[in-house]
XYZ file of C-alpha atoms in Angstrom:
408
model
C -4.841 -10.617 -21.528
C -1.621 -9.089 -20.221
C 0.994 -8.364 -22.855
C 4.087 -10.598 -22.579
C 6.276 -7.545 -22.016
C 4.941 -7.023 -18.490
C 6.580 -10.172 -17.143
C 9.721 -9.317 -19.071
C 9.682 -5.861 -17.434
C 9.191 -7.301 -13.960
C 11.999 -9.833 -14.221
C 14.328 -7.437 -16.031
C 14.520 -5.530 -12.742
C 16.547 -8.450 -11.361
C 19.300 -7.368 -13.765
C 19.114 -3.647 -13.031
C 22.149 -2.812 -10.925
C 21.883 -0.220 -8.156
C 24.769 1.904 -6.876
C 26.725 0.718 -9.916
C 29.063 3.704 -9.787
C 30.321 2.593 -6.365
C 32.243 -0.519 -5.301
C 29.934 -3.061 -3.650
C 30.639 -6.238 -1.735
C 27.398 -7.753 -3.106
C 25.190 -7.031 -6.095
C 22.300 -4.710 -5.334
C 19.450 -4.900 -7.848
C 16.202 -3.020 -8.378
C 13.861 -5.989 -7.847
C 15.229 -6.536 -4.337
C 15.045 -2.844 -3.493
C 11.394 -2.701 -4.565
C 10.531 -5.790 -2.513
C 12.229 -4.339 0.553
C 10.397 -1.055 -0.053
C 6.995 -2.809 -0.064
C 7.816 -4.646 3.172
C 8.886 -1.452 4.928
C 5.810 0.380 3.600
C 3.552 -2.287 5.116
C 4.989 -1.749 8.578
C 5.017 2.046 8.327
C 1.377 2.005 7.225
C 0.344 -0.031 10.271
C 1.207 2.886 12.554
C -0.921 5.313 10.528
C -4.652 5.941 10.364
C -6.891 5.897 7.298
C -4.447 4.121 4.983
C -6.045 2.493 1.941
C -3.951 -0.638 1.395
C -5.314 -1.244 -2.092
C -4.111 2.238 -3.027
C -0.761 1.515 -1.359
C -0.359 -1.651 -3.451
C -1.470 0.047 -6.671
C 0.820 3.022 -6.163
C 3.756 0.770 -5.319
C 3.287 -1.258 -8.501
C 2.864 1.915 -10.571
C 6.113 3.328 -9.216
C 7.896 0.012 -9.747
C 6.877 -0.087 -13.421
C 7.860 3.533 -13.980
C 11.210 2.957 -12.315
C 11.966 0.044 -14.651
C 11.290 2.222 -17.703
C 13.502 5.087 -16.486
C 16.163 2.849 -14.973
C 19.045 4.470 -16.869
C 18.401 7.817 -15.158
C 19.969 8.339 -11.725
C 17.322 9.085 -9.061
C 18.561 12.621 -8.322
C 18.758 13.432 -12.042
C 15.302 11.943 -12.552
C 13.772 14.028 -9.759
C 15.315 17.176 -11.218
C 14.098 16.306 -14.708
C 10.574 15.675 -13.396
C 10.464 19.172 -11.941
C 11.092 20.661 -15.389
C 9.699 18.103 -17.850
C 7.216 15.990 -15.895
C 4.562 15.933 -18.612
C 6.969 14.827 -21.341
C 8.653 12.161 -19.189
C 5.337 10.724 -18.018
C 4.046 10.610 -21.583
C 7.159 8.689 -22.588
C 6.658 6.181 -19.740
C 3.010 5.627 -20.723
C 3.989 5.198 -24.379
C 6.437 2.454 -23.385
C 3.937 0.578 -21.236
C 0.570 1.267 -22.875
C 0.323 -1.824 -25.076
C 1.422 -3.967 -22.134
C -1.175 -2.633 -19.724
C -4.258 -1.653 -21.707
C -6.061 -4.985 -21.257
C -5.550 -5.353 -17.516
C -8.791 -4.999 -15.564
C -10.587 -3.841 -18.732
C -8.251 -0.881 -19.112
C -8.831 0.445 -15.586
C -5.295 -0.413 -14.445
C -3.730 1.651 -17.248
C -6.170 4.488 -16.607
C -5.233 4.584 -12.920
C -1.525 4.302 -13.743
C -1.667 7.252 -16.121
C -3.660 9.308 -13.633
C -1.259 8.433 -10.811
C 1.949 9.522 -12.517
C 0.356 12.716 -13.856
C -1.440 13.714 -10.664
C 0.870 14.109 -7.635
C -2.185 14.633 -5.437
C -3.565 11.145 -6.084
C -3.233 8.814 -3.070
C -1.238 11.432 -1.081
C -0.893 9.484 2.158
C -0.017 6.196 0.474
C 2.412 8.011 -1.841
C 4.175 9.580 1.144
C 4.461 6.230 2.928
C 5.983 4.665 -0.179
C 8.421 7.546 -0.527
C 9.530 7.066 3.074
C 9.846 3.306 2.559
C 11.861 3.873 -0.606
C 14.210 6.136 1.310
C 14.655 3.613 4.131
C 15.381 0.753 1.734
C 17.918 2.954 -0.075
C 19.442 3.924 3.286
C 19.754 0.231 4.149
C 21.555 -0.400 0.862
C 23.866 2.548 1.421
C 25.044 1.061 4.708
C 26.454 -1.778 2.577
C 27.909 0.492 -0.082
C 29.605 2.700 2.509
C 31.654 -0.221 3.831
C 33.503 -0.603 0.529
C 33.492 3.063 -0.515
C 35.040 4.799 2.484
C 38.164 5.606 0.456
C 36.219 7.679 -2.110
C 36.525 11.429 -1.722
C 32.815 12.173 -2.042
C 31.380 9.321 0.003
C 30.991 11.338 3.206
C 28.973 13.941 1.294
C 26.681 11.171 0.090
C 26.458 9.803 3.630
C 25.491 13.225 4.985
C 22.833 13.645 2.304
C 21.345 10.217 3.027
C 21.289 10.792 6.776
C 19.703 14.245 6.497
C 16.841 13.102 4.283
C 15.297 11.075 7.090
C 14.009 14.304 8.653
C 11.564 14.606 5.749
C 9.689 11.552 7.056
C 9.844 11.972 10.823
C 6.127 12.668 11.026
C 5.611 8.943 10.364
C 5.814 6.949 13.594
C 7.127 3.837 11.854
C 10.005 5.791 10.323
C 11.034 7.108 13.740
C 10.981 3.617 15.225
C 13.099 2.192 12.421
C 15.501 5.142 12.461
C 16.031 4.834 16.208
C 17.018 1.191 15.706
C 14.084 -0.025 17.734
C 12.573 -3.499 17.509
C 10.973 -2.840 14.136
C 14.411 -2.131 12.639
C 15.300 -5.769 13.336
C 12.476 -6.897 11.029
C 13.664 -4.482 8.348
C 17.154 -5.972 8.648
C 15.832 -9.522 8.665
C 13.802 -9.034 5.493
C 16.650 -7.156 3.804
C 18.977 -10.084 4.351
C 16.786 -12.229 2.116
C 18.417 -10.475 -0.858
C 21.581 -12.443 -0.046
C 19.798 -15.805 -0.339
C 19.654 -16.803 -3.993
C 16.897 -18.867 -5.544
C 17.880 -22.144 -7.241
C 21.176 -21.907 -5.368
C 22.333 -25.290 -6.645
C 22.541 -24.162 -10.278
C 23.730 -21.137 -12.306
C 20.899 -18.960 -13.581
C 20.371 -15.734 -15.543
C 19.110 -13.460 -14.184
C 19.781 -14.515 -10.623
C 16.886 -13.787 -8.318
C 16.925 -13.643 -4.544
C 14.342 -14.912 -2.102
C 13.451 -11.268 -1.417
C 12.853 -10.487 -5.095
C 10.891 -13.710 -5.548
C 8.518 -12.684 -2.772
C 7.608 -9.538 -4.708
C 7.092 -11.308 -8.042
C 4.681 -13.718 -6.345
C 2.896 -10.769 -4.727
C 2.487 -9.011 -8.090
C 1.214 -12.234 -9.692
C -1.280 -12.537 -6.841
C -2.432 -8.967 -7.477
C -3.165 -9.702 -11.141
C -4.913 -12.899 -10.101
C -7.050 -10.971 -7.607
C -8.064 -8.435 -10.254
C -9.098 -11.201 -12.632
C -11.258 -12.902 -9.986
C -12.933 -9.610 -8.987
C -11.669 -10.012 -5.436
C -12.997 -7.702 -2.735
C -10.629 -5.063 -1.363
C -9.607 -7.038 1.728
C -8.976 -10.141 -0.365
C -6.711 -8.164 -2.741
C -4.808 -6.750 0.226
C -4.464 -10.078 2.038
C -3.404 -11.951 -1.093
C -0.707 -9.403 -1.867
C 0.823 -9.218 1.597
C 0.533 -12.962 2.243
C 2.544 -13.471 -0.936
C 4.982 -10.689 -0.054
C 5.804 -12.280 3.316
C 5.423 -15.953 2.405
C 9.167 -16.682 2.536
C 10.067 -14.342 5.410
C 10.790 -17.262 7.789
C 13.554 -18.346 5.398
C 15.585 -15.451 6.780
C 15.724 -17.560 9.933
C 15.824 -21.085 8.492
C 17.439 -20.517 5.050
C 15.883 -21.873 1.865
C 15.310 -25.621 1.680
C 14.670 -26.652 -1.908
C 11.294 -28.242 -2.618
C 12.543 -31.674 -3.769
C 14.369 -32.099 -0.458
C 11.565 -30.629 1.655
C 8.894 -32.982 0.345
C 10.839 -36.132 -0.539
C 12.018 -36.873 3.005
C 9.254 -38.274 5.215
C 7.893 -35.767 7.743
C 10.643 -33.236 6.911
C 8.170 -30.572 5.776
C 6.262 -30.923 9.075
C 9.485 -30.669 11.068
C 10.479 -27.540 9.137
C 7.044 -25.959 9.676
C 7.276 -26.694 13.412
C 10.730 -25.105 13.560
C 9.534 -22.074 11.564
C 6.724 -21.516 14.057
C 9.207 -21.516 16.928
C 11.558 -19.094 15.153
C 8.653 -16.775 14.261
C 7.473 -16.778 17.868
C 10.975 -16.167 19.210
C 12.512 -13.779 16.681
C 9.779 -12.068 14.638
C 6.643 -11.540 16.699
C 8.454 -10.027 19.738
C 9.844 -7.317 17.439
C 6.450 -6.307 16.049
C 4.032 -3.872 17.672
C 1.545 -5.924 19.673
C -1.471 -4.530 17.812
C -0.490 -6.233 14.530
C 0.793 -9.572 15.840
C -2.462 -11.473 15.341
C -2.904 -10.052 11.855
C 0.681 -10.896 10.938
C 0.328 -14.462 12.210
C -2.770 -14.775 10.032
C -0.871 -13.530 6.974
C 1.974 -15.963 7.679
C -0.528 -18.821 7.855
C -0.139 -19.652 11.525
C -3.181 -21.543 12.747
C -3.351 -23.115 16.210
C -0.193 -25.277 16.357
C 0.354 -25.444 12.606
C 1.534 -23.192 9.793
C 0.401 -23.177 6.167
C 0.574 -19.866 4.323
C -1.002 -21.519 1.284
C -4.254 -22.647 2.920
C -7.562 -21.035 1.917
C -8.776 -19.239 5.008
C -11.111 -16.611 6.401
C -11.050 -14.736 9.697
C -14.142 -13.525 11.482
C -14.123 -14.294 15.184
C -11.529 -16.983 14.541
C -9.548 -18.493 11.670
C -11.427 -20.995 9.545
C -10.014 -23.094 6.722
C -12.320 -23.286 3.697
C -12.374 -25.128 0.384
C -14.004 -22.566 -1.906
C -12.760 -19.075 -1.076
C -14.991 -17.467 -3.729
C -17.983 -18.015 -1.439
C -16.441 -15.576 1.033
C -15.585 -12.701 -1.308
C -16.532 -9.969 1.157
C -14.308 -7.784 3.313
C -15.920 -8.970 6.532
C -14.588 -12.482 5.951
C -10.954 -11.293 5.608
C -10.345 -13.954 2.905
C -7.007 -15.295 1.671
C -6.698 -17.390 -1.524
C -3.988 -19.672 -0.176
C -4.340 -22.348 -2.846
C -4.148 -19.809 -5.673
C -1.175 -18.090 -4.053
C 0.682 -21.394 -4.092
C 0.034 -21.509 -7.826
C 1.433 -17.977 -8.147
C 4.492 -19.145 -6.201
C 4.973 -22.102 -8.537
C 4.407 -19.940 -11.597
C 7.073 -17.490 -10.485
C 9.526 -20.369 -10.034
C 8.588 -21.635 -13.491
C 9.350 -18.229 -15.008
C 12.712 -18.161 -13.204
C 13.692 -21.505 -14.750
C 12.283 -20.808 -18.210
C 13.849 -17.375 -18.429
C 17.291 -18.729 -17.584
C 17.002 -21.542 -20.120
C 15.981 -19.020 -22.772
C 19.229 -17.169 -22.018
C 21.179 -20.351 -22.695
C 21.863 -21.236 -19.049
C 20.502 -24.753 -18.959
C 21.065 -27.413 -16.313
C 19.385 -30.637 -15.279
C 18.179 -28.888 -12.107
C 16.348 -26.243 -14.139
C 14.926 -28.719 -16.655
C 13.783 -31.158 -13.979
C 12.517 -28.285 -11.852
C 10.293 -27.060 -14.675
C 8.835 -30.531 -15.140
C 8.165 -30.903 -11.433
C 6.504 -27.495 -11.233
C 4.238 -28.202 -14.209
C 2.956 -31.373 -12.540
C 1.703 -29.248 -9.657
C -0.006 -26.520 -11.683
C -3.790 -26.533 -12.034
C -6.860 -24.368 -12.503
C -8.025 -22.301 -9.549
C -11.123 -20.083 -9.624
C -11.152 -20.047 -13.429
C -7.433 -19.276 -13.798
C -5.613 -22.132 -15.561
C -2.069 -21.891 -14.239
C -0.901 -24.924 -16.233
C -2.029 -23.273 -19.458
C -0.191 -20.098 -18.467
C 2.985 -22.103 -17.828
C 2.733 -23.739 -21.247
C 2.424 -20.320 -22.849
C 5.457 -19.165 -20.901
C 7.380 -22.206 -22.065
C 6.378 -21.532 -25.661
C 7.374 -17.870 -25.483
C 10.628 -18.330 -23.607
C 11.971 -21.620 -24.831
C 10.383 -22.350 -28.199
C 10.683 -18.887 -29.689
C 13.647 -17.893 -27.526
C 12.011 -14.571 -26.652
C 12.268 -13.271 -23.110
C 8.579 -12.577 -22.861
C 5.588 -14.465 -21.520
C 1.828 -14.321 -21.836
C -0.381 -14.346 -18.796
C -4.061 -15.132 -18.927
C -5.014 -12.915 -15.991
C -6.771 -10.635 -18.513
């Protein structure tokens, strides 16, 4: 069973301000940066050979957790400190997270995490891709910061430093394409803009989370779910990236809240039809042709329909299936669509419960929680309704900003 602190750690990143020593026209938070980093890493990896996507996901989550623990240290200071006191800093990070992680995947997750942060030679290719993606997401943020900081005396020095660092990653084809403002850069921009779309926009909430940040929390939930169900490697990979991109079309259509989407007859079908058109017109043409079919599969596009939360496999063609556990082999390319929808609902439930526990309570949040709970159920042995009740007990009954999750 995962310690309640893990979910608290994950969602606390929505309150961690970035570039907070510079004036900003919008808030920039760590959760959004990490989500953008994962998205960029996915596209960079697609241009490379021999990338292990399970290792890429693991390493990304490891780095995310470490970054939350050391959040009060500026990145340049942290890198300098690591060069001189790496062992001591890593021991401190493990000490902070050990009780929260030691039960995940029978202790294997913690073991890998500890090995990863202490061994810079572990997952070298995936680590380098993530470093490049982290740089590009930071560079994207800086383009915002620079607009409101041009009057500062040192800002041009920062700009020069940011621009020069890109040379460290030029060996990666995807980095060159993004840097040269080619088609792929448009997808990076499109996904980055999802940080400006707030979840539960009709009501105040603490902490605020964006659509971009929400996509990552669902992806991490799906990863824990996949571990618990002993998913094959391809299933872990597909579940994570399907979750990570599940709201990408909202960059083109904007968020339409669930009660509106499903209470108006045929509206959800009309929206899905429009999303397909926008994806075909504005996303797929900007992707390299060799990943278009795979990306359509991840987005849930099937013939003339779209459903990212359908159970599906892909051999010679896409097939919708009822019981995905029967196809738990890499050759089937399985996606747990139904379970991922539960992860999506669970993330929304945490967003509402966490805000209420902070004293920000509205009828939209209260009614939203009730509506979400009605749709939660057990999938492949994971009782999402039970998890939500535990969350409710932890957040709202005890008033603690922690939750339990039954993924281990």
